């Protein structure tokens, strides 16, 4: 370990005291403190500072990050009163890595840190073959950059680190979107491997941090379930990762994405693996409206989040209803539908209800063959329901 991980700890600038009873959830691993749960703040901390978090009785609950303009006044960083320095971040990172199994997943692309669910509120780190992409959501993590950045470099042996902080949530924290190099030089395209397939990942300009690492388990499942010569329609295909897996299994694949450059990337990925398949640039909603009835063994529906905020919930439900409603007639009898929601705003229950309503409107019976969530490198902390965002239903059309 070099000196960088022994950098001076960030200073504690005051204390946030909770209202009576509010300490319970913090003691039960929930990391967020809302404004209305605070009874007082001492020491006049500025936003982005570290503070002590105290119960109404004055007991220390831990060290938290502070933001007076955020809906979340404090976010718990450590339950113990330890210095927030390189050693602290190295411990967090090593704990997170111990939960992950890239060798078992046969990949060099994985999420090394998933913010609150890995005990580092506001910090996401994705690894793509030693090139890292980070997303910072809070001012405190922004200010702590000099403390955690050297730890990422060393522990993950980073060749480069690139910032992709464009998530909608930054606005709520009064932060502007930010992208750019943090260390070294990130190539425009980085090649990664997953379960024997190679993919080109545009870390600097792609969606999310370049690749949907979080669909890894679903890709594996699809590969195991698709049979040779089945017809697979991969809507919202992005890099064509589902298409590639289905094609390798011997299926006839059509991927559809609305962005020409994305469709092009999907074609390049198929080619890179010597796989057959067609990729079209089209609007998935329109494509389904005119799809040939009974043509497909599989239809994969993995739309973008659509609803990042609560007020967009109805449009998300409407979009999913429409997709399922139009996908059902395009499936063969006994055909299968994978429908995903990557928005926290549409939970598993709503996803099921929406699919059920669409199926009812079509007079079609649907069997749930499987339910899946995000993979273990995007931990779903049960005590922090907000950490569950990806839910998928594997449905079978029966009649
Ligand atoms: N299934 C992909 C990830 C999907 S991300 C994977 O596993 O990698 C969502 C994709 O939907 C993006 O590539 C985006 O360009 C595309 N998209 C958004 N709106 C669309 C629309 N109306 N029709 C088709 N594609 C759309």
CSV table of C-alpha atoms and ligand atoms in Angstrom, one decimal:
chain,number,residue,atom,x,y,z
A,1,UNK,CA,0.0,0.0,0.0
A,2,UNK,CA,1.5,3.4,-0.9
A,3,UNK,CA,1.3,6.6,1.1
A,4,UNK,CA,-1.8,7.7,-0.7
A,5,UNK,CA,-4.1,5.4,1.2
A,6,UNK,CA,-2.7,7.1,4.4
A,7,UNK,CA,-3.8,10.5,3.3
A,8,UNK,CA,-5.0,12.9,6.0
A,9,UNK,CA,-8.5,12.1,7.1
A,10,UNK,CA,-11.3,14.4,6.1
A,11,UNK,CA,-12.3,16.6,9.1
A,12,UNK,CA,-15.5,16.3,11.0
A,13,UNK,CA,-17.3,19.6,10.9
A,14,UNK,CA,-20.3,19.3,13.3
A,15,UNK,CA,-23.1,17.1,14.4
A,16,UNK,CA,-26.6,16.3,13.2
A,17,UNK,CA,-29.0,15.2,15.9
A,18,UNK,CA,-32.1,13.1,15.1
A,19,UNK,CA,-35.6,13.4,16.5
A,20,UNK,CA,-36.6,10.8,19.0
A,21,UNK,CA,-37.1,7.3,17.5
A,22,UNK,CA,-35.4,8.1,14.2
A,23,UNK,CA,-32.2,6.3,15.2
A,24,UNK,CA,-33.8,2.9,14.9
A,25,UNK,CA,-33.7,2.7,11.1
A,26,UNK,CA,-30.1,4.0,11.1
A,27,UNK,CA,-29.1,1.3,13.5
A,28,UNK,CA,-30.9,-1.2,11.2
A,29,UNK,CA,-28.5,-0.3,8.2
A,30,UNK,CA,-30.7,2.3,6.5
A,31,UNK,CA,-28.3,5.0,5.5
A,32,UNK,CA,-30.5,8.1,4.7
A,33,UNK,CA,-31.7,10.8,7.1
A,34,UNK,CA,-34.4,13.1,5.7
A,35,UNK,CA,-34.6,16.8,6.6
A,36,UNK,CA,-37.7,16.4,8.7
A,37,UNK,CA,-36.0,13.7,10.8
A,38,UNK,CA,-33.4,16.2,12.1
A,39,UNK,CA,-33.9,18.0,15.4
A,40,UNK,CA,-30.8,20.1,15.3
A,41,UNK,CA,-27.4,20.7,13.6
A,42,UNK,CA,-24.4,22.0,15.6
A,43,UNK,CA,-21.1,23.3,14.5
A,44,UNK,CA,-22.4,25.0,11.4
A,45,UNK,CA,-21.2,22.5,8.8
A,46,UNK,CA,-21.2,23.4,5.2
A,47,UNK,CA,-22.9,21.2,2.6
A,48,UNK,CA,-20.5,18.4,1.6
A,49,UNK,CA,-18.9,18.2,5.0
A,50,UNK,CA,-18.6,15.2,7.3
A,51,UNK,CA,-20.6,15.3,10.5
A,52,UNK,CA,-21.3,13.1,13.5
A,53,UNK,CA,-24.7,11.6,13.5
A,54,UNK,CA,-26.4,11.4,16.9
A,55,UNK,CA,-29.6,10.0,18.4
A,56,UNK,CA,-32.0,12.3,20.2
A,57,UNK,CA,-30.3,11.2,23.4
A,58,UNK,CA,-26.9,12.2,22.1
A,59,UNK,CA,-25.5,8.7,21.4
A,60,UNK,CA,-23.2,8.5,18.4
A,61,UNK,CA,-24.7,6.6,15.5
A,62,UNK,CA,-21.8,7.1,13.2
A,63,UNK,CA,-20.1,9.5,10.7
A,64,UNK,CA,-22.3,10.8,7.9
A,65,UNK,CA,-22.0,13.1,4.9
A,66,UNK,CA,-24.0,16.3,5.2
A,67,UNK,CA,-26.0,18.5,2.8
A,68,UNK,CA,-28.3,21.2,3.9
A,69,UNK,CA,-30.0,21.7,0.6
A,70,UNK,CA,-30.6,18.0,-0.1
A,71,UNK,CA,-33.8,16.2,0.8
A,72,UNK,CA,-31.4,13.9,2.6
A,73,UNK,CA,-29.6,16.0,5.2
A,74,UNK,CA,-27.3,13.1,6.1
A,75,UNK,CA,-26.1,9.9,4.6
A,76,UNK,CA,-24.3,7.4,6.9
A,77,UNK,CA,-20.8,6.6,5.9
A,78,UNK,CA,-19.5,4.7,8.9
A,79,UNK,CA,-21.2,3.3,11.9
A,80,UNK,CA,-17.9,3.5,13.8
A,81,UNK,CA,-16.1,6.6,14.8
A,82,UNK,CA,-13.1,6.1,12.5
A,83,UNK,CA,-11.1,8.5,10.4
A,84,UNK,CA,-12.5,8.9,6.9
A,85,UNK,CA,-9.3,8.5,5.1
A,86,UNK,CA,-7.7,6.3,2.4
A,87,UNK,CA,-7.6,3.3,4.8
A,88,UNK,CA,-11.3,3.7,5.4
A,89,UNK,CA,-12.1,3.7,1.7
A,90,UNK,CA,-9.7,0.8,1.0
A,91,UNK,CA,-11.6,-1.3,3.6
A,92,UNK,CA,-14.9,-0.5,2.0
A,93,UNK,CA,-13.6,-1.4,-1.4
A,94,UNK,CA,-12.0,-4.6,-0.2
A,95,UNK,CA,-15.2,-5.6,1.6
A,96,UNK,CA,-17.2,-4.9,-1.6
A,97,UNK,CA,-14.7,-6.9,-3.7
A,98,UNK,CA,-15.0,-9.8,-1.3
A,99,UNK,CA,-18.7,-10.0,-2.2
A,100,UNK,CA,-18.0,-10.2,-5.9
A,101,UNK,CA,-16.9,-13.1,-8.0
A,102,UNK,CA,-15.7,-11.9,-11.4
A,103,UNK,CA,-13.9,-15.2,-12.1
A,104,UNK,CA,-17.1,-17.2,-11.5
A,105,UNK,CA,-19.0,-14.7,-13.6
A,106,UNK,CA,-16.3,-15.2,-16.3
A,107,UNK,CA,-16.0,-11.5,-16.9
A,108,UNK,CA,-13.7,-8.5,-16.5
A,109,UNK,CA,-16.6,-6.1,-16.4
A,110,UNK,CA,-18.3,-5.6,-13.0
A,111,UNK,CA,-19.5,-3.0,-10.6
A,112,UNK,CA,-16.9,-2.6,-7.8
A,113,UNK,CA,-18.8,-0.2,-5.7
A,114,UNK,CA,-22.6,0.3,-5.7
A,115,UNK,CA,-23.0,3.5,-3.5
A,116,UNK,CA,-25.1,3.1,-0.4
A,117,UNK,CA,-25.5,-0.7,-0.9
A,118,UNK,CA,-21.7,-1.0,-0.5
A,119,UNK,CA,-21.5,1.6,2.3
A,120,UNK,CA,-20.2,4.5,0.2
A,121,UNK,CA,-23.2,6.8,-0.4
A,122,UNK,CA,-23.1,8.6,-3.7
A,123,UNK,CA,-20.2,6.7,-5.3
A,124,UNK,CA,-20.5,4.1,-8.0
A,125,UNK,CA,-17.4,2.5,-9.6
A,126,UNK,CA,-17.6,0.2,-12.7
A,127,UNK,CA,-14.6,-1.8,-13.9
A,128,UNK,CA,-14.1,-2.5,-17.6
A,129,UNK,CA,-10.9,-4.5,-18.0
A,130,UNK,CA,-8.9,-2.2,-15.7
A,131,UNK,CA,-10.5,1.0,-17.0
A,132,UNK,CA,-12.8,2.4,-14.4
A,133,UNK,CA,-15.9,4.5,-14.9
A,134,UNK,CA,-17.2,6.4,-11.8
A,135,UNK,CA,-20.4,8.2,-11.0
A,136,UNK,CA,-20.6,10.6,-8.2
A,137,UNK,CA,-24.0,11.6,-6.9
A,138,UNK,CA,-23.3,13.7,-3.8
A,139,UNK,CA,-21.3,16.8,-3.1
A,140,UNK,CA,-19.6,15.1,-0.2
A,141,UNK,CA,-18.3,12.3,-2.5
A,142,UNK,CA,-17.1,15.0,-4.9
A,143,UNK,CA,-15.2,16.7,-2.1
A,144,UNK,CA,-13.8,13.4,-0.9
A,145,UNK,CA,-12.4,12.6,-4.4
A,146,UNK,CA,-8.7,13.2,-3.3
A,147,UNK,CA,-9.2,10.6,-0.6
A,148,UNK,CA,-10.9,7.8,-2.6
A,149,UNK,CA,-9.4,8.3,-6.0
A,150,UNK,CA,-5.9,7.0,-5.2
A,151,UNK,CA,-7.5,3.9,-3.5
A,152,UNK,CA,-9.3,3.0,-6.7
A,153,UNK,CA,-6.1,3.4,-8.7
A,154,UNK,CA,-4.1,1.2,-6.4
A,155,UNK,CA,-6.5,-1.5,-5.3
A,156,UNK,CA,-8.1,-2.0,-8.7
A,157,UNK,CA,-4.8,-1.4,-10.6
A,158,UNK,CA,-6.6,1.1,-12.8
A,159,UNK,CA,-5.1,2.0,-16.1
A,160,UNK,CA,-7.5,4.9,-16.4
A,161,UNK,CA,-10.4,6.4,-14.5
A,162,UNK,CA,-13.2,8.3,-16.2
A,163,UNK,CA,-16.0,10.2,-14.6
A,164,UNK,CA,-19.6,9.8,-15.9
A,165,UNK,CA,-21.6,11.8,-13.5
A,166,UNK,CA,-24.7,12.6,-15.5
A,167,UNK,CA,-27.3,10.9,-13.5
A,168,UNK,CA,-30.6,12.7,-13.0
A,169,UNK,CA,-30.2,12.5,-9.2
A,170,UNK,CA,-27.3,15.0,-9.2
A,171,UNK,CA,-29.8,17.8,-9.9
A,172,UNK,CA,-31.5,17.1,-6.6
A,173,UNK,CA,-28.1,17.6,-4.9
A,174,UNK,CA,-27.6,20.9,-6.8
A,175,UNK,CA,-24.8,19.4,-8.8
A,176,UNK,CA,-24.2,19.9,-12.5
A,177,UNK,CA,-23.6,16.9,-14.8
A,178,UNK,CA,-19.9,16.2,-15.1
A,179,UNK,CA,-17.9,14.0,-17.4
A,180,UNK,CA,-14.2,13.7,-18.1
A,181,UNK,CA,-10.9,12.0,-17.3
A,182,UNK,CA,-9.9,11.6,-13.6
A,183,UNK,CA,-6.7,9.6,-14.2
A,184,UNK,CA,-4.8,8.2,-17.2
A,185,UNK,CA,-6.2,8.0,-20.7
A,186,UNK,CA,-9.4,6.1,-21.3
A,187,UNK,CA,-9.7,4.7,-24.9
A,188,UNK,CA,-13.0,5.6,-26.7
A,189,UNK,CA,-13.8,1.9,-26.9
A,190,UNK,CA,-12.7,-0.7,-24.3
A,191,UNK,CA,-13.1,-4.4,-25.1
A,192,UNK,CA,-14.4,-6.6,-22.3
A,193,UNK,CA,-15.3,-10.2,-22.0
A,194,UNK,CA,-18.3,-11.9,-20.5
A,195,UNK,CA,-18.9,-15.6,-20.4
A,196,UNK,CA,-16.7,-16.2,-23.5
A,197,UNK,CA,-18.2,-13.3,-25.5
A,198,UNK,CA,-16.3,-10.1,-26.3
A,199,UNK,CA,-18.0,-6.7,-26.3
A,200,UNK,CA,-17.0,-3.2,-27.2
A,201,UNK,CA,-17.8,-0.7,-24.5
A,202,UNK,CA,-17.9,3.1,-25.1
A,203,UNK,CA,-17.1,4.2,-21.5
A,204,UNK,CA,-16.9,7.9,-22.4
A,205,UNK,CA,-20.0,8.2,-24.5
A,206,UNK,CA,-22.2,5.2,-24.0
A,207,UNK,CA,-25.4,4.8,-21.9
A,208,UNK,CA,-24.9,4.5,-18.2
A,209,UNK,CA,-21.1,3.9,-17.9
A,210,UNK,CA,-21.0,2.2,-21.3
A,211,UNK,CA,-22.5,-1.3,-20.8
A,212,UNK,CA,-25.4,-3.0,-19.0
A,213,UNK,CA,-23.3,-5.0,-16.6
A,214,UNK,CA,-26.4,-5.4,-14.5
A,215,UNK,CA,-28.1,-7.7,-17.1
A,216,UNK,CA,-25.2,-10.3,-16.9
A,217,UNK,CA,-27.3,-12.9,-15.0
A,218,UNK,CA,-30.2,-12.5,-17.4
A,219,UNK,CA,-28.0,-12.9,-20.4
A,220,UNK,CA,-26.6,-16.1,-18.8
A,221,UNK,CA,-30.2,-17.4,-18.2
A,222,UNK,CA,-31.3,-16.5,-21.7
A,223,UNK,CA,-28.3,-18.4,-23.1
A,224,UNK,CA,-29.3,-21.4,-21.1
A,225,UNK,CA,-33.0,-21.2,-22.1
A,226,UNK,CA,-32.9,-20.3,-25.8
A,227,UNK,CA,-33.0,-23.3,-28.2
A,228,UNK,CA,-31.3,-23.5,-31.6
A,229,UNK,CA,-33.4,-22.0,-34.5
A,230,UNK,CA,-35.8,-20.2,-32.2
A,231,UNK,CA,-36.6,-16.7,-33.3
A,232,UNK,CA,-35.6,-14.0,-30.8
A,233,UNK,CA,-36.6,-10.3,-31.0
A,234,UNK,CA,-34.3,-8.2,-28.8
A,235,UNK,CA,-36.0,-4.8,-28.4
A,236,UNK,CA,-34.0,-1.9,-27.0
A,237,UNK,CA,-30.9,-3.9,-27.8
A,238,UNK,CA,-28.2,-1.2,-27.1
A,239,UNK,CA,-24.8,-3.0,-27.5
A,240,UNK,CA,-26.6,-6.2,-28.7
A,241,UNK,CA,-25.5,-8.1,-25.7
A,242,UNK,CA,-28.7,-10.2,-25.4
A,243,UNK,CA,-28.7,-10.7,-29.1
A,244,UNK,CA,-25.1,-12.0,-29.1
A,245,UNK,CA,-26.0,-14.5,-26.3
A,246,UNK,CA,-29.1,-15.7,-28.2
A,247,UNK,CA,-27.2,-15.9,-31.5
A,248,UNK,CA,-24.5,-18.0,-29.9
A,249,UNK,CA,-27.2,-20.4,-28.6
A,250,UNK,CA,-28.1,-20.9,-32.3
A,251,UNK,CA,-31.2,-18.6,-32.4
A,252,UNK,CA,-32.2,-16.4,-35.3
A,253,UNK,CA,-31.9,-12.9,-33.8
A,254,UNK,CA,-33.2,-9.5,-34.6
A,255,UNK,CA,-32.1,-6.6,-32.4
A,256,UNK,CA,-33.8,-3.2,-32.5
A,257,UNK,CA,-32.6,0.1,-31.2
A,258,UNK,CA,-33.7,3.7,-31.9
A,259,UNK,CA,-30.2,5.1,-32.1
A,260,UNK,CA,-28.2,4.5,-35.3
A,261,UNK,CA,-24.8,4.6,-33.6
A,262,UNK,CA,-26.0,2.2,-31.0
A,263,UNK,CA,-27.4,-0.2,-33.6
A,264,UNK,CA,-24.0,0.1,-35.3
A,265,UNK,CA,-22.3,-0.9,-32.1
A,266,UNK,CA,-24.5,-3.9,-31.7
A,267,UNK,CA,-23.6,-5.0,-35.3
A,268,UNK,CA,-19.9,-4.6,-34.5
A,269,UNK,CA,-20.3,-6.7,-31.3
A,270,UNK,CA,-22.0,-9.5,-33.3
A,271,UNK,CA,-19.2,-9.4,-35.9
A,272,UNK,CA,-16.5,-9.3,-33.2
A,273,UNK,CA,-17.8,-12.7,-32.0
A,274,UNK,CA,-18.4,-14.1,-35.5
A,275,UNK,CA,-22.1,-14.3,-34.8
A,276,UNK,CA,-25.1,-14.1,-37.1
A,277,UNK,CA,-27.9,-11.6,-36.5
A,278,UNK,CA,-29.7,-8.6,-37.8
A,279,UNK,CA,-29.8,-5.3,-36.1
A,280,UNK,CA,-32.3,-2.6,-37.2
A,281,UNK,CA,-32.6,1.0,-36.3
A,282,UNK,CA,-36.2,1.6,-35.3
A,283,UNK,CA,-38.6,2.7,-32.6
A,284,UNK,CA,-39.4,-0.4,-30.6
A,285,UNK,CA,-43.0,0.8,-29.9
A,286,UNK,CA,-43.7,1.3,-33.6
A,287,UNK,CA,-41.9,-1.9,-34.6
A,288,UNK,CA,-44.2,-3.9,-32.3
A,289,UNK,CA,-47.4,-2.3,-33.6
A,290,UNK,CA,-46.7,-3.7,-37.1
A,291,UNK,CA,-45.0,-6.9,-36.0
A,292,UNK,CA,-46.0,-10.1,-37.7
A,293,UNK,CA,-48.5,-12.1,-35.6
A,294,UNK,CA,-47.2,-15.3,-34.0
A,295,UNK,CA,-43.7,-14.9,-35.4
A,296,UNK,CA,-41.4,-15.0,-32.3
A,297,UNK,CA,-40.3,-17.6,-29.8
A,298,UNK,CA,-38.9,-14.9,-27.6
A,299,UNK,CA,-39.4,-11.1,-27.2
A,300,UNK,CA,-37.1,-9.2,-24.9
A,301,UNK,CA,-38.3,-5.9,-23.5
A,302,UNK,CA,-35.6,-4.0,-21.7
A,303,UNK,CA,-36.7,-0.3,-22.1
A,304,UNK,CA,-34.8,2.6,-20.6
A,305,UNK,CA,-35.8,3.8,-17.1
A,306,UNK,CA,-38.3,6.4,-18.5
A,307,UNK,CA,-39.4,7.3,-14.9
A,308,UNK,CA,-36.5,8.5,-12.7
A,309,UNK,CA,-38.9,10.6,-10.7
A,310,UNK,CA,-42.2,9.7,-9.0
A,311,UNK,CA,-44.3,12.0,-11.3
A,312,UNK,CA,-43.3,10.0,-14.3
A,313,UNK,CA,-44.6,6.7,-12.9
A,314,UNK,CA,-47.8,6.7,-15.0
A,315,UNK,CA,-45.9,7.2,-18.2
A,316,UNK,CA,-43.7,4.3,-17.3
A,317,UNK,CA,-46.7,2.0,-16.6
A,318,UNK,CA,-48.3,3.1,-19.8
A,319,UNK,CA,-45.1,2.4,-21.8
A,320,UNK,CA,-44.8,-1.1,-20.3
A,321,UNK,CA,-48.5,-1.8,-20.8
A,322,UNK,CA,-48.2,-0.9,-24.4
A,323,UNK,CA,-45.1,-2.9,-25.0
A,324,UNK,CA,-46.6,-6.1,-23.5
A,325,UNK,CA,-49.9,-5.5,-25.1
A,326,UNK,CA,-48.3,-5.3,-28.6
A,327,UNK,CA,-45.7,-8.0,-27.9
A,328,UNK,CA,-48.2,-10.7,-27.0
A,329,UNK,CA,-49.8,-11.2,-30.4
A,330,UNK,CA,-46.3,-11.2,-32.0
A,331,UNK,CA,-45.4,-14.2,-29.9
A,332,UNK,CA,-45.9,-17.8,-30.9
A,333,UNK,CA,-48.2,-19.9,-28.7
A,334,UNK,CA,-45.9,-21.0,-25.8
A,335,UNK,CA,-43.6,-18.1,-26.7
A,336,UNK,CA,-41.7,-16.2,-24.0
A,337,UNK,CA,-41.4,-12.7,-22.9
A,338,UNK,CA,-38.7,-11.1,-20.8
A,339,UNK,CA,-39.9,-7.8,-19.4
A,340,UNK,CA,-37.6,-5.6,-17.3
A,341,UNK,CA,-38.0,-2.5,-15.3
A,342,UNK,CA,-34.8,-0.7,-14.3
A,343,UNK,CA,-36.6,2.1,-12.6
A,344,UNK,CA,-37.0,2.1,-8.8
A,345,UNK,CA,-40.3,3.8,-9.5
A,346,UNK,CA,-41.8,0.6,-11.0
A,347,UNK,CA,-41.4,-2.2,-8.5
A,348,UNK,CA,-42.0,-5.9,-9.1
A,349,UNK,CA,-45.6,-5.7,-8.0
A,350,UNK,CA,-46.4,-2.9,-10.4
A,351,UNK,CA,-44.5,-4.6,-13.2
A,352,UNK,CA,-46.5,-7.8,-12.7
A,353,UNK,CA,-49.8,-5.8,-12.5
A,354,UNK,CA,-49.0,-3.9,-15.6
A,355,UNK,CA,-48.2,-7.0,-17.6
A,356,UNK,CA,-51.3,-8.7,-16.2
A,357,UNK,CA,-53.5,-5.8,-17.3
A,358,UNK,CA,-52.0,-6.0,-20.8
A,359,UNK,CA,-52.5,-9.8,-20.9
A,360,UNK,CA,-56.1,-9.4,-19.7
A,361,UNK,CA,-56.8,-6.8,-22.4
A,362,UNK,CA,-55.5,-9.4,-25.0
A,363,UNK,CA,-57.4,-12.3,-23.4
A,364,UNK,CA,-54.1,-14.1,-23.0
A,365,UNK,CA,-52.9,-16.3,-20.1
A,366,UNK,CA,-49.4,-15.7,-18.8
A,367,UNK,CA,-47.3,-18.0,-16.6
A,368,UNK,CA,-44.5,-16.5,-14.6
A,369,UNK,CA,-41.5,-18.8,-15.2
A,370,UNK,CA,-38.9,-16.8,-13.3
A,371,UNK,CA,-38.4,-13.6,-11.5
A,372,UNK,CA,-35.0,-12.0,-11.4
A,373,UNK,CA,-33.3,-8.9,-10.0
A,374,UNK,CA,-29.9,-7.2,-10.4
A,375,UNK,CA,-26.8,-9.4,-10.0
A,376,UNK,CA,-24.7,-9.5,-6.8
A,377,UNK,CA,-22.2,-6.8,-7.9
A,378,UNK,CA,-25.2,-4.4,-7.7
A,379,UNK,CA,-26.1,-5.5,-4.2
A,380,UNK,CA,-29.7,-5.2,-3.1
A,381,UNK,CA,-29.6,-4.4,0.6
A,382,UNK,CA,-32.8,-5.6,2.1
A,383,UNK,CA,-32.8,-2.8,4.7
A,384,UNK,CA,-32.4,-0.2,2.0
A,385,UNK,CA,-35.3,-0.8,-0.5
A,386,UNK,CA,-34.1,2.0,-2.7
A,387,UNK,CA,-31.1,-0.2,-3.7
A,388,UNK,CA,-33.4,-2.6,-5.7
A,389,UNK,CA,-33.9,-1.1,-9.1
A,390,UNK,CA,-33.8,-3.9,-11.7
A,391,UNK,CA,-36.7,-6.3,-11.7
A,392,UNK,CA,-37.4,-8.8,-14.5
A,393,UNK,CA,-40.3,-11.1,-15.3
A,394,UNK,CA,-39.8,-14.2,-17.4
A,395,UNK,CA,-43.3,-14.9,-18.8
A,396,UNK,CA,-44.7,-17.6,-21.0
A,397,UNK,CA,-47.7,-17.1,-23.3
A,398,UNK,CA,-50.2,-19.9,-22.8
A,399,UNK,CA,-53.1,-19.6,-25.2
B,1,LIG,N1,-30.9,-4.5,-23.3
B,1,LIG,C1,-29.7,-3.6,-23.3
B,1,LIG,C2,-29.9,-2.3,-22.6
B,1,LIG,C3,-31.1,-1.5,-23.0
B,1,LIG,S1,-30.8,0.2,-22.6
B,1,LIG,C4,-28.5,-4.4,-22.8
B,1,LIG,O1,-28.7,-5.5,-22.1
B,1,LIG,O2,-27.4,-4.0,-23.0
B,1,LIG,C5,-32.1,0.9,-23.5
B,1,LIG,C6,-31.9,1.1,-25.0
B,1,LIG,O3,-33.1,1.4,-25.5
B,1,LIG,C7,-30.9,2.1,-25.4
B,1,LIG,O4,-30.0,1.6,-26.2
B,1,LIG,C8,-31.7,3.2,-26.2
B,1,LIG,O5,-31.0,3.7,-27.3
B,1,LIG,C9,-32.9,2.3,-26.6
B,1,LIG,N2,-34.2,3.0,-26.9
B,1,LIG,C10,-34.7,4.0,-26.2
B,1,LIG,N3,-35.9,4.3,-26.6
B,1,LIG,C11,-36.2,3.5,-27.6
B,1,LIG,C12,-37.3,3.2,-28.5
B,1,LIG,N4,-38.4,3.9,-28.5
B,1,LIG,N5,-37.2,2.2,-29.4
B,1,LIG,C13,-36.0,1.5,-29.5
B,1,LIG,N6,-35.0,1.7,-28.7
B,1,LIG,C14,-35.0,2.6,-27.8
